[in-house]
Coordinates of C-alpha atoms in Angstrom, one line a residue:
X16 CA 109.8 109.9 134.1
X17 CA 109.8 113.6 133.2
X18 CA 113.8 113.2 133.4
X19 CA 113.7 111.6 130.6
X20 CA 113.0 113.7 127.9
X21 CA 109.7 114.0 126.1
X22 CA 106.9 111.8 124.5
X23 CA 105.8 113.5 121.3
X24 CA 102.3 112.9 120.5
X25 CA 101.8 113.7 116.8
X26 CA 97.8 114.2 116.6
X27 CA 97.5 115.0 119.9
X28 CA 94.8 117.5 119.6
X29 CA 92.7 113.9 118.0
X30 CA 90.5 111.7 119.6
X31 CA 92.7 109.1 120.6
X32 CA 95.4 111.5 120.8
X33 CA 93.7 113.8 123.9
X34 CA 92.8 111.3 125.5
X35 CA 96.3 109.4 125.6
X36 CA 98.5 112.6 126.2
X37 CA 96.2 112.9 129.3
X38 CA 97.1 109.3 130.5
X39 CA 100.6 109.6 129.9
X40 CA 101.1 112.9 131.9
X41 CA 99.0 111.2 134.8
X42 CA 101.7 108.4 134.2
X43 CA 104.2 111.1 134.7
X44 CA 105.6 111.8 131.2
X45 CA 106.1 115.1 129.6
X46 CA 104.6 115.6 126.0
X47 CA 104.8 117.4 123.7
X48 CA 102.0 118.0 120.9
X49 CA 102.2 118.4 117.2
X50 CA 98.2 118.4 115.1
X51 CA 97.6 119.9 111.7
X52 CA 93.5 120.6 113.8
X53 CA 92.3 118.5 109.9
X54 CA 90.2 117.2 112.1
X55 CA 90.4 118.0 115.7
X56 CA 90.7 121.4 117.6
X57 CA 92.7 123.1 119.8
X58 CA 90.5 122.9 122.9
X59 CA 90.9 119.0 122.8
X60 CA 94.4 120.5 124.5
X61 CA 92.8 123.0 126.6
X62 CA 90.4 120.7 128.0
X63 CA 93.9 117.9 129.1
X64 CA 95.7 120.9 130.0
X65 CA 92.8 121.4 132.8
X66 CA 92.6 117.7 133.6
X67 CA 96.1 117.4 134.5
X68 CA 97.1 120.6 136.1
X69 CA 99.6 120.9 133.1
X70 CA 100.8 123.2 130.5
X71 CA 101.5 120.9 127.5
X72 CA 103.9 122.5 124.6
X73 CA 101.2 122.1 121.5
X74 CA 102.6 122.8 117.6
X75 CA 99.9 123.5 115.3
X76 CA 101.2 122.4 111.7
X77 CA 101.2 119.5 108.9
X78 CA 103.7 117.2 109.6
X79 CA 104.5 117.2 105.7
X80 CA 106.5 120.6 106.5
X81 CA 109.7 119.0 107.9
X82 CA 111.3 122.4 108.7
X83 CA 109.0 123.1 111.2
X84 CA 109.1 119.5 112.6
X85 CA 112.6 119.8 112.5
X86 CA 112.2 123.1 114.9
X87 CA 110.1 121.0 117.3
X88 CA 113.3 118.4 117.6
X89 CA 115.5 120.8 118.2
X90 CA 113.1 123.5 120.9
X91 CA 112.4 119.8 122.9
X92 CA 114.5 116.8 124.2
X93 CA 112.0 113.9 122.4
X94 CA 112.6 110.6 123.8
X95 CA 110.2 108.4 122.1
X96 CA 107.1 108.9 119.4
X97 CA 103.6 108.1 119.2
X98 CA 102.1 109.0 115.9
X99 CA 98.5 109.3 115.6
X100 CA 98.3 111.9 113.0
X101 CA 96.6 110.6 110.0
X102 CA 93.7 110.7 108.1
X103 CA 91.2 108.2 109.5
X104 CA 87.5 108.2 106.9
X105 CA 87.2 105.1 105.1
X106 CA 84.7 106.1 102.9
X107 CA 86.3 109.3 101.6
X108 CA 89.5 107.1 101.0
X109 CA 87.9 105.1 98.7
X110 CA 87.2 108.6 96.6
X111 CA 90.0 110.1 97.6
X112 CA 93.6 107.6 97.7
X113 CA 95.8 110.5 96.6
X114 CA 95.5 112.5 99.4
X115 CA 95.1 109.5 102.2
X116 CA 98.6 108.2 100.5
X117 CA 100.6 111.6 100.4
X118 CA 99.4 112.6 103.5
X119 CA 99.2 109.5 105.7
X120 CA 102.5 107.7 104.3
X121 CA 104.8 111.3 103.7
X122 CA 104.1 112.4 107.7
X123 CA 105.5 109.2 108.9
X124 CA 108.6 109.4 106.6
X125 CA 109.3 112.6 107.4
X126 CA 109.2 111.6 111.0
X127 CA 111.3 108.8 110.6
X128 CA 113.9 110.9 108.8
X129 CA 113.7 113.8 111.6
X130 CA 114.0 111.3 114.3
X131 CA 117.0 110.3 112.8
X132 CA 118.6 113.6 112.8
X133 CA 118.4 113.6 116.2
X134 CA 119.1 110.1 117.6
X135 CA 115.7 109.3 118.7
X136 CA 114.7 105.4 118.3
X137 CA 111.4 104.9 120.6
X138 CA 108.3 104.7 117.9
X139 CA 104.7 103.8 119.0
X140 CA 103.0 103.7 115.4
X141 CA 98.4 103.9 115.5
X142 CA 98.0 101.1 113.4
X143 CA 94.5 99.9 112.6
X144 CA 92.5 96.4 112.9
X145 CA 91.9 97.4 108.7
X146 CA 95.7 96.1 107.8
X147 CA 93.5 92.5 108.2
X148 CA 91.6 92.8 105.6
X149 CA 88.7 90.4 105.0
X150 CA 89.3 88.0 107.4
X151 CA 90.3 84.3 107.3
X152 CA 89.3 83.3 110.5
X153 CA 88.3 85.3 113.5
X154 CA 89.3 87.2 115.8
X155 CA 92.0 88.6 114.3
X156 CA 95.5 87.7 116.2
X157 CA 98.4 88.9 115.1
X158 CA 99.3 85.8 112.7
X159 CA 96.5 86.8 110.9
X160 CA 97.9 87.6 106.6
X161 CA 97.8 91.7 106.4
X162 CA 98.1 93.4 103.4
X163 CA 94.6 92.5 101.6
X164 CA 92.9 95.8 102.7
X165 CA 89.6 96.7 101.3
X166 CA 90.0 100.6 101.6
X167 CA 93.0 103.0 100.5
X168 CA 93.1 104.0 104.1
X169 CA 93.5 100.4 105.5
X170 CA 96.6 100.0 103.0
X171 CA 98.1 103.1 103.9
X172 CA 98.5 102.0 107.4
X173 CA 99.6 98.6 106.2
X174 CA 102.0 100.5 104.0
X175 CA 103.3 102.6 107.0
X176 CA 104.1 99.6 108.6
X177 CA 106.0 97.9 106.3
X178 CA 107.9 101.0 105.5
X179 CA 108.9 100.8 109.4
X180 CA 109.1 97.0 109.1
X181 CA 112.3 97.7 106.4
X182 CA 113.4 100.7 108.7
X183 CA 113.7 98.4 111.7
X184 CA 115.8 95.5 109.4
X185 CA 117.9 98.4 108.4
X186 CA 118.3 100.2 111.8
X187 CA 118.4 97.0 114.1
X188 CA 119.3 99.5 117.3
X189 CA 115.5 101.0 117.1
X190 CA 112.6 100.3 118.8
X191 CA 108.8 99.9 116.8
X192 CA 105.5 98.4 118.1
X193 CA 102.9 98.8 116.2
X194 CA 99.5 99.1 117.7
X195 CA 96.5 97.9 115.5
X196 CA 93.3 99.3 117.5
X197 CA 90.2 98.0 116.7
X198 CA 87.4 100.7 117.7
X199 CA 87.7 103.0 119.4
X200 CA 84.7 105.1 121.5
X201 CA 83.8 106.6 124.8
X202 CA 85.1 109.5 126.5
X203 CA 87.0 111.0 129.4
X204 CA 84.8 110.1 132.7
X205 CA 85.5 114.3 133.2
X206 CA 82.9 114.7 130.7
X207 CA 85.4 117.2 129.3
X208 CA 87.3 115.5 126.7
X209 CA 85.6 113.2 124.1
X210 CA 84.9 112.5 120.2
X211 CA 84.1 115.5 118.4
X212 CA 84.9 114.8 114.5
X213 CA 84.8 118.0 111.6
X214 CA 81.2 117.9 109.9
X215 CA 78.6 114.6 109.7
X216 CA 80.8 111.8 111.7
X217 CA 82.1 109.0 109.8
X218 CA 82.5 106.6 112.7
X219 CA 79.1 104.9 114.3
X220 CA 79.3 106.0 117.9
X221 CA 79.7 110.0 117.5
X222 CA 76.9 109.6 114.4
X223 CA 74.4 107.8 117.6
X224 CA 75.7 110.5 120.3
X225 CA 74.9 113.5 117.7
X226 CA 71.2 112.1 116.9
X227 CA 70.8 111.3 121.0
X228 CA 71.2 115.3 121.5
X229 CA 69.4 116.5 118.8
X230 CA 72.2 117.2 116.2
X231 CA 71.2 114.5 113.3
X232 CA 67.9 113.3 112.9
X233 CA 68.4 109.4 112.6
X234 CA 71.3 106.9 112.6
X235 CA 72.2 106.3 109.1
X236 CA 73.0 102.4 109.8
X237 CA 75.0 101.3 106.5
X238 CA 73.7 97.8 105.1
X239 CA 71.6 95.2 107.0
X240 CA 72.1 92.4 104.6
X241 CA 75.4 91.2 105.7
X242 CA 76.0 87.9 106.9
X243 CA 76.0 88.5 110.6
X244 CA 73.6 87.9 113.8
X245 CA 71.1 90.9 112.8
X246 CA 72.1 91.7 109.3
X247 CA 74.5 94.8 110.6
X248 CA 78.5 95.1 110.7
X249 CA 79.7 93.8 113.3
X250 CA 83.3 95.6 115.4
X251 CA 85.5 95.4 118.3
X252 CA 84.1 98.3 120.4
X253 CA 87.3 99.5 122.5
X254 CA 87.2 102.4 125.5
X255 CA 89.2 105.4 124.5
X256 CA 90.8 105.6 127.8
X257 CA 91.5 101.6 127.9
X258 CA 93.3 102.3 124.4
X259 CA 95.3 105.4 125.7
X260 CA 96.6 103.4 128.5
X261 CA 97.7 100.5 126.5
X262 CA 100.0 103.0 124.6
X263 CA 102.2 103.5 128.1
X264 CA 102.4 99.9 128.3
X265 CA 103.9 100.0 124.7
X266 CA 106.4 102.5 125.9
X267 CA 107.2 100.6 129.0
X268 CA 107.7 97.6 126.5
X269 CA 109.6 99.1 123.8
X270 CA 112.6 100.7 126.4
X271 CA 113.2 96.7 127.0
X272 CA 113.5 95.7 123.5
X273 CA 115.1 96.3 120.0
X274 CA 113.1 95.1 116.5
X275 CA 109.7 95.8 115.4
X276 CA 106.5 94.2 116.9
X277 CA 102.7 94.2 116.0
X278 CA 100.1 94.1 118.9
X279 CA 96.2 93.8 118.7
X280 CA 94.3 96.5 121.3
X281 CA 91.0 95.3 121.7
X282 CA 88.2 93.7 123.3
X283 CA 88.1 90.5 122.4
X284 CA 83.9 91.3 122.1
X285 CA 81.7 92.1 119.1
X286 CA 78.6 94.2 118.8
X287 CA 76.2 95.2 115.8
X288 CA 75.3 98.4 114.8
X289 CA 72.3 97.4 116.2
X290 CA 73.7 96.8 119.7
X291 CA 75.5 99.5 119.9
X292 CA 72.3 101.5 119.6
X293 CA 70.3 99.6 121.9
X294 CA 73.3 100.4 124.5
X295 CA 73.2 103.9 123.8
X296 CA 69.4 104.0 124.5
X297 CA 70.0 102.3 127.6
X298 CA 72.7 105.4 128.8
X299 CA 70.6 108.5 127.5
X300 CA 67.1 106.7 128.3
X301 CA 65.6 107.4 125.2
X302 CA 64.8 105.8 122.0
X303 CA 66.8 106.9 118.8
X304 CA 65.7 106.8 115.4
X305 CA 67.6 104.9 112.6
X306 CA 67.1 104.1 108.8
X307 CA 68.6 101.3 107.1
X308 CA 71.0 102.2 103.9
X309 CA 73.0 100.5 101.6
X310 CA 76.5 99.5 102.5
X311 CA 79.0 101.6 102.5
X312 CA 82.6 101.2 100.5
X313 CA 85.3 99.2 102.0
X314 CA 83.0 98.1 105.1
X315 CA 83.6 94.4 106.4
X316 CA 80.6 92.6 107.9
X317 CA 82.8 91.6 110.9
X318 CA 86.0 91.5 112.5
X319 CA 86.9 91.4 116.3
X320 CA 90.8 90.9 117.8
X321 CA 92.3 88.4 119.9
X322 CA 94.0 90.3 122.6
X323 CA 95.9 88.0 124.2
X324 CA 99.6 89.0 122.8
X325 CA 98.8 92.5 124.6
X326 CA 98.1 91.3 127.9
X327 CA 101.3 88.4 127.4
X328 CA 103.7 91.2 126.5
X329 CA 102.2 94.1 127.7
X330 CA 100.4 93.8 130.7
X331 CA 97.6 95.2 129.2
X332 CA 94.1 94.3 129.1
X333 CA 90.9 96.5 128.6
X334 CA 88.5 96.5 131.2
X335 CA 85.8 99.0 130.3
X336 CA 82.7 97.3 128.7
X337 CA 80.2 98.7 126.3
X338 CA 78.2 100.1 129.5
X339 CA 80.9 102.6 130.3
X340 CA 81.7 103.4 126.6
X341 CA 78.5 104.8 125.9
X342 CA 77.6 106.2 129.7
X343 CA 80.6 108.1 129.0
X344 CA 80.6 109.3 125.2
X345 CA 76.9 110.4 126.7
X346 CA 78.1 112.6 129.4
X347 CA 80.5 114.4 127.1
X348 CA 77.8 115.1 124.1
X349 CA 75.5 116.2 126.7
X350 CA 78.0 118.4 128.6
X351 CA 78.9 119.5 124.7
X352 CA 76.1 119.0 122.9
X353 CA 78.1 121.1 119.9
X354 CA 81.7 119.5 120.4
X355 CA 84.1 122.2 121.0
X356 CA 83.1 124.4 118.6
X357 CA 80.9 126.8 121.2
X358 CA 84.0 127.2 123.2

């Protein structure tokens, strides 16, 4: 597929982002990398360059400088997009909408208008389960009302899609899906390539993985008095590399079709905070410690996705279970018990 021009991965250097430009060379794509390293580093592409056998073409800037994006257009023949880049904490949106607004909503208009400058119509947008707000029936399918988020980060991503909804009406010829993951953990099976987030994590599964090697002292588990089986939020846990390979079936899908479409990637499961503890005693054998603290800001007690419209249109289903998700997130913390950062 090579032939075909590029995929440019903006965020690539991310979580999600590693892991999927991994998957899609393996598929056979070229990509090419843009990451402002916010919040990820540049051995996330060191580590996929030595998975694949492959020298990927990595840009190290803020997408809000369009110049140099524009340079990137112009050094590479893009194809298609999959933007990840974004800023991703919902508690420090709730203290800081500002900068989660400028920066998440301005990076995807500035692609948009650069991708226009040079005729390129293939957009695979990171949405998030958030855009649901709090729900009005579960799971989630994508029927579901969107729009009444409880955190500025949830409504910027259900602001970047509406800004691509109204780009699609007006540009009929181009191509959108929209991707609304629910959550994502684990880690490569290599051990080399996993979650390694700037400072005290903000998602669950990295904060359990950092107290299971001896880098936090105790799970901070955020409110116990919601209304769910053992008092603790309750999420779609999704495998990293489940999620990565549903964004090749969205390429697949979106070279056969014109318009804009949303698709849930998840499970179709739900654990607590609880049980997703209790799973990651059962992969590192030990017990970890945890304290019980107040909620935090913009948290829902539960929400879980119907995945059926992925496997219907895509082909895609995720077939890791909670087992595998925290075997592997494991193997990477112990094979890097201090991320990236001693390398």
């Amino acid at each position: 597929m090579s032939d075909k021009g590029s995929v440019l991965v903006t965020g690539g250097a991310g979580f999600v982002g590693s892991h999927t430009t991994v998957e899609l060379i393996q598929a056979g794509y070229s990509v090419v990398v843009i990451d402002s390293l916010i919040n990820s580093r540049k051995e996330s592409i060191a580590r996929a360059e030595e998975i694949t056998g492959t020298k990927i073409p990595a840009y190290y800037f803020d997408i809000l400088e369009k110049e140099k994006l524009q340079q990137v257009f112009e050094k590479h023949r893009i194809n298609s997009v999959i933007h990840f880049a974004s800023l991703k904490a919902v508690g420090v949106s709730v203290h800081t909408p500002l900068i989660y607004y400028k920066n998440n909503l301005g990076i995807t208009i500035n692609l948009l208008e650069v991708m226009r400058e040079n005729g390129v119509k293939k957009f695979i947008f990171s949405s998030s389960a958030t855009v649901y707000g709090d729900p009005h029936y579960l799971p989630f399918d994508e029927k579901h009302p969107v729009g009444n988020c409880t955190n500025p980060y949830g409504k910027s991503k259900f602001f970047n899609e509406e800004i691509l909804r109204d780009f699609s009406l007006a540009n009929p010829d181009w191509k959108f899906i929209l991707l609304r993951y629910f959550n994502p953990v684990g880690a490569h099976k290599s051990g080399r390539l996993g979650e390694d987030p700037m400072g005290i994590p903000n998602n669950l599964t990295p904060y359990i993985a950092q107290v299971a090697v001896g880098r936090l002292p105790y799970v901070r588990v955020l409110g116990n008095d919601y209304d769910t089986r053992d008092g603790t939020g309750v999420r779609d846990y999704l495998h990293v590399v489940d999620l990565a390979v549903g964004h090749i079936a969205a390429l697949e899908k979106v070279e056969k079709m014109n318009g804009c479409m949303a698709i849930n990637l998840g499970t179709g499961k739900n654990h607590s905070v609880l049980e997703m503890v209790a799973a990651f005693e059962k992969a590192c054998g030990k017990k970890i410690p945890y304290k019980l603290e107040a909620r935090r800001d913009g948290d829902l007690p539960t929400f879980y996705a119907n995945p059926s419209l992925a496997e219907s249109e895509l082909g895609w289903k995720a077939i890791r279970g909670v087992d595998d998700m925290c075997a592997d997130m494991w193997k990477f913390q112990q094979m890097n018990p201090n991320g990236y950062a001693e390398n």
